[in-house]
Amino acid sequence: MIDHLSLGVSDLSKSKEFYSKALAPLGYQVKIEMDHGICYGASDGGDLWILKSEPTKIHVAFGTTKREIVDAFYQAAINAGGRDNGAPGLRPNYHENYYAAFVIDPDGYNIEAVCHQEY
């Protein structure tokens, strides 16, 4: 189990706006806010920290139990300024029930929401 993950972001305010909207459908909300970073958490998952620092290349996938939540994540992330990197849909090349959506965040991170449940 992952306890927490940290991402370096170039503009903390812009990234806060993006992640607050994009992660809301997944149940994440701001838990801690400091001058140098913000911690998001969900009741059933690990924490995500966004920290003011140099961005690095990374891929983050947030799991959920319903495909509708993947769809809501994608729309919220696009509305928050994210760029499409793969609309919601099945990815049978991973496995038959892999339903995911991919969005590029303000710093170029590939952010994914994924559901492994059979519909």
XYZ file of N, CA and C in Angstrom:
357
model
N 0.845 -1.177 0.000
C 0.000 0.000 0.000
C 0.892 1.242 0.000
N 0.540 2.201 -0.807
C 1.273 3.458 -0.840
C 0.745 4.359 0.262
N 1.658 4.892 1.085
C 1.270 5.815 2.140
C 1.058 7.211 1.584
N 2.009 7.683 0.788
C 1.865 8.991 0.143
C 2.789 9.085 -1.058
N 2.483 10.031 -1.923
C 3.258 10.309 -3.119
C 3.407 11.810 -3.204
N 4.580 12.280 -3.588
C 4.821 13.715 -3.724
C 5.169 14.044 -5.170
N 4.591 15.143 -5.661
C 4.896 15.639 -6.998
C 5.431 17.059 -6.876
N 6.529 17.333 -7.543
C 7.021 18.706 -7.617
C 6.216 19.462 -8.660
N 5.765 20.667 -8.319
C 4.982 21.476 -9.250
C 5.607 22.859 -9.372
N 5.511 23.440 -10.555
C 6.130 24.738 -10.796
C 5.294 25.897 -10.275
N 3.980 25.750 -10.240
C 3.075 26.812 -9.788
C 2.074 26.188 -8.825
N 2.323 26.363 -7.528
C 1.505 25.708 -6.509
C 0.041 26.122 -6.593
N -0.217 27.396 -6.817
C -1.597 27.887 -6.895
C -2.338 27.273 -8.079
N -1.704 27.272 -9.238
C -2.313 26.698 -10.447
C -2.547 25.196 -10.275
N -1.580 24.514 -9.684
C -1.710 23.074 -9.474
C -2.771 22.765 -8.433
N -2.898 23.608 -7.410
C -3.954 23.408 -6.408
C -5.322 23.494 -7.075
N -5.502 24.476 -7.930
C -6.781 24.619 -8.631
C -7.068 23.379 -9.475
N -6.059 22.906 -10.212
C -6.216 21.722 -11.058
C -6.545 20.484 -10.226
N -5.714 20.157 -9.242
C -5.900 18.924 -8.479
C -7.152 18.952 -7.611
N -7.517 20.109 -7.082
C -8.738 20.190 -6.279
C -9.951 19.806 -7.107
N -9.991 20.246 -8.348
C -11.118 19.922 -9.227
C -11.002 18.512 -9.806
N -9.820 18.152 -10.272
C -9.634 16.860 -10.937
C -9.803 15.675 -9.985
N -9.373 15.824 -8.734
C -9.423 14.703 -7.798
C -10.713 14.627 -6.988
N -11.539 15.660 -7.053
C -12.799 15.657 -6.288
C -13.679 14.443 -6.601
N -13.848 14.065 -7.886
C -14.682 12.884 -8.158
C -14.120 11.587 -7.563
N -12.815 11.567 -7.274
C -12.180 10.385 -6.695
C -12.238 10.393 -5.168
N -12.825 11.447 -4.593
C -12.957 11.528 -3.147
C -11.797 12.196 -2.438
N -10.856 12.775 -3.182
C -9.715 13.459 -2.575
C -10.073 14.907 -2.272
N -9.574 15.381 -1.145
C -9.745 16.779 -0.780
C -8.504 17.251 -0.025
N -8.352 18.556 0.100
C -7.202 19.112 0.804
C -7.277 18.716 2.274
N -6.186 18.097 2.772
C -6.083 17.733 4.185
C -5.177 18.703 4.935
N -4.079 19.084 4.301
C -3.086 19.964 4.912
C -2.632 20.951 3.851
N -2.502 22.203 4.228
C -2.005 23.219 3.301
C -0.923 24.035 3.998
N 0.247 24.121 3.350
C 1.390 24.868 3.869
C 1.898 25.793 2.770
N 2.814 26.666 3.106
C 3.378 27.575 2.107
C 4.074 26.834 0.965
N 4.708 25.719 1.280
C 5.501 24.994 0.286
C 4.782 23.791 -0.322
N 3.578 23.454 0.163
C 2.914 22.286 -0.388
C 1.511 22.074 0.142
N 0.811 21.177 -0.526
C -0.571 20.850 -0.197
C -0.706 19.332 -0.211
N -1.406 18.803 0.801
C -1.649 17.374 0.891
C -3.115 17.088 0.600
N -3.361 16.191 -0.358
C -4.703 15.712 -0.668
C -4.841 14.300 -0.121
N -6.017 13.977 0.370
C -6.254 12.634 0.873
C -7.683 12.205 0.613
N -7.865 10.896 0.593
C -9.194 10.290 0.466
C -9.338 9.291 1.598
N -10.559 9.006 1.967
C -10.801 8.115 3.101
C -10.286 6.698 2.864
N -10.204 6.280 1.607
C -9.794 4.906 1.324
C -8.502 4.801 0.528
N -7.650 5.828 0.598
C -6.421 5.771 -0.176
C -5.293 6.521 0.485
N -4.132 6.475 -0.141
C -2.969 7.194 0.350
C -3.058 8.677 0.028
N -2.094 9.411 0.524
C -2.059 10.857 0.327
C -1.246 11.231 -0.902
N -1.633 12.348 -1.522
C -0.874 12.952 -2.607
C -0.451 14.342 -2.153
N 0.850 14.594 -2.163
C 1.387 15.916 -1.862
C 1.810 16.576 -3.163
N 1.456 17.847 -3.337
C 2.038 18.645 -4.414
C 2.920 19.679 -3.722
N 4.182 19.731 -4.137
C 5.181 20.560 -3.488
C 5.818 21.521 -4.477
N 6.020 22.743 -4.065
C 6.666 23.750 -4.912
C 8.122 23.348 -5.107
N 8.437 22.844 -6.294
C 9.802 22.441 -6.651
C 9.835 22.147 -8.142
N 10.963 21.730 -8.627
C 11.095 21.389 -10.039
C 10.283 20.144 -10.363
N 9.456 20.224 -11.403
C 8.718 19.024 -11.821
C 9.659 17.948 -12.374
N 9.298 16.700 -12.177
C 10.026 15.574 -12.751
C 9.015 14.685 -13.479
N 9.478 13.859 -14.372
C 8.572 12.982 -15.119
C 8.095 11.843 -14.223
N 6.792 11.673 -14.213
C 6.187 10.620 -13.400
C 4.779 10.350 -13.920
N 4.287 9.158 -13.666
C 2.918 8.795 -13.998
C 2.227 8.418 -12.701
N 1.036 8.959 -12.476
C 0.266 8.648 -11.274
C -1.085 8.099 -11.696
N -1.462 6.952 -11.133
C -2.771 6.356 -11.407
C -3.553 6.273 -10.101
N -4.754 6.840 -10.103
C -5.647 6.789 -8.960
C -6.708 5.732 -9.237
N -6.851 4.787 -8.328
C -7.824 3.722 -8.497
C -9.193 4.103 -7.968
N -10.216 3.559 -8.604
C -11.587 3.745 -8.150
C -12.376 2.483 -8.460
N -13.566 2.378 -7.905
C -14.351 1.152 -8.060
C -15.482 1.275 -9.071
N -15.666 2.451 -9.665
C -16.747 2.641 -10.631
C -16.248 3.380 -11.868
N -16.685 2.918 -13.016
C -16.300 3.558 -14.269
C -16.837 4.983 -14.370
N -17.990 5.231 -13.773
C -18.560 6.582 -13.803
C -17.646 7.584 -13.105
N -16.914 7.130 -12.114
C -15.986 8.012 -11.407
C -14.788 8.326 -12.296
N -14.340 7.351 -13.086
C -13.274 7.615 -14.070
C -13.745 8.700 -15.034
N -14.979 8.574 -15.517
C -15.538 9.571 -16.435
C -15.589 10.950 -15.774
N -16.031 10.993 -14.516
C -16.135 12.269 -13.792
C -14.761 12.886 -13.565
N -13.761 12.059 -13.238
C -12.389 12.539 -13.087
C -11.918 13.198 -14.382
N -12.106 12.506 -15.487
C -11.640 13.013 -16.779
C -12.267 14.366 -17.088
N -13.577 14.474 -16.938
C -14.258 15.728 -17.244
C -13.816 16.841 -16.301
N -13.689 16.521 -15.024
C -13.247 17.525 -14.044
C -11.828 17.988 -14.344
N -10.956 17.061 -14.708
C -9.567 17.411 -15.010
C -9.469 18.258 -16.278
N -10.225 17.923 -17.296
C -10.237 18.721 -18.531
C -10.792 20.110 -18.230
N -11.881 20.183 -17.475
C -12.469 21.481 -17.113
C -11.528 22.326 -16.269
N -10.619 21.672 -15.544
C -9.661 22.377 -14.698
C -8.400 22.792 -15.462
N -8.378 22.543 -16.765
C -7.235 22.962 -17.577
C -6.300 21.848 -17.993
N -6.627 20.605 -17.654
C -5.804 19.485 -18.085
C -5.949 19.240 -19.585
N -4.958 18.544 -20.147
C -4.990 18.208 -21.569
C -5.267 16.715 -21.723
N -6.110 16.401 -22.681
C -6.453 15.007 -22.959
C -5.206 14.202 -23.292
N -5.109 13.020 -22.686
C -4.049 12.069 -23.025
C -4.635 10.665 -23.152
N -5.956 10.602 -23.321
C -6.644 9.325 -23.465
C -7.999 9.385 -22.788
N -9.044 9.565 -23.570
C -10.404 9.687 -23.045
C -10.820 8.409 -22.306
N -11.830 8.490 -21.444
C -12.284 7.302 -20.724
C -12.655 6.174 -21.674
N -12.235 4.981 -21.314
C -12.565 3.814 -22.121
C -11.797 2.593 -21.673
N -12.181 1.465 -22.243
C -11.501 0.208 -21.950
C -10.122 0.193 -22.594
N -9.181 -0.396 -21.902
C -7.824 -0.590 -22.406
C -7.533 -2.090 -22.328
N -8.122 -2.883 -23.256
C -7.988 -4.340 -23.176
C -6.551 -4.829 -23.363
N -5.661 -3.956 -23.843
C -4.258 -4.353 -23.959
C -3.632 -4.533 -22.571
N -4.231 -3.935 -21.514
C -3.768 -4.142 -20.136
C -4.486 -5.355 -19.541
N -5.808 -5.340 -19.534
C -6.651 -6.501 -19.239
C -8.080 -6.148 -19.618
N -8.957 -7.146 -19.699
C -10.283 -6.953 -20.285
C -11.163 -5.942 -19.553
N -10.940 -5.705 -18.263
C -11.774 -4.774 -17.506
C -11.048 -3.479 -17.140
N -9.902 -3.216 -17.757
C -9.119 -2.014 -17.436
C -9.777 -0.815 -18.099
N -10.494 -0.024 -17.282
C -11.214 1.154 -17.765
C -10.506 2.368 -17.183
N -9.992 3.243 -18.051
C -9.158 4.339 -17.572
C -9.312 5.589 -18.423
N -8.837 6.684 -17.848
C -8.742 7.961 -18.552
C -7.422 8.598 -18.155
N -6.812 9.311 -19.088
C -5.502 9.931 -18.874
C -5.568 11.417 -19.215
N -4.967 12.234 -18.342
C -4.943 13.680 -18.527
C -3.540 14.193 -18.190
N -3.078 15.164 -18.943
C -1.803 15.823 -18.659
C -2.093 17.043 -17.780
N -1.428 17.114 -16.628
C -1.648 18.221 -15.688
C -0.840 19.453 -16.099
N -0.930 20.570 -15.357
C -0.236 21.798 -15.751
C 1.283 21.681 -15.880
N 1.908 20.692 -15.206
C 3.358 20.516 -15.305
C 3.761 19.388 -16.238
N 2.798 18.788 -16.924
C 3.121 17.734 -17.878
C 3.055 16.323 -17.320
N 2.592 16.151 -16.070
C 2.440 14.815 -15.511
C 1.263 14.096 -16.167
N 1.436 12.802 -16.401
C 0.383 11.961 -16.946
C -0.419 11.400 -15.776
N -1.618 11.945 -15.551
C -2.464 11.565 -14.428
C -3.585 10.666 -14.949
N -3.795 9.551 -14.268
C -4.767 8.551 -14.706
C -5.752 8.237 -13.587
N -6.976 7.949 -13.965
C -7.938 7.311 -13.064
C -8.293 5.985 -13.701
N -8.331 4.926 -12.891
C -8.550 3.598 -13.431
C -9.507 2.795 -12.553
N -10.344 2.012 -13.215
C -11.267 1.080 -12.559
C -10.990 -0.302 -13.141
N -10.784 -1.274 -12.274
C -10.504 -2.648 -12.723
C -11.740 -3.543 -12.624
N -12.857 -2.974 -12.207
C -14.084 -3.757 -12.005
C -14.778 -4.051 -13.329
N -15.415 -5.215 -13.396
C -16.255 -5.523 -14.541
C -17.505 -4.661 -14.443
N -17.919 -4.086 -15.564
C -19.059 -3.176 -15.550
C -20.324 -3.923 -15.327
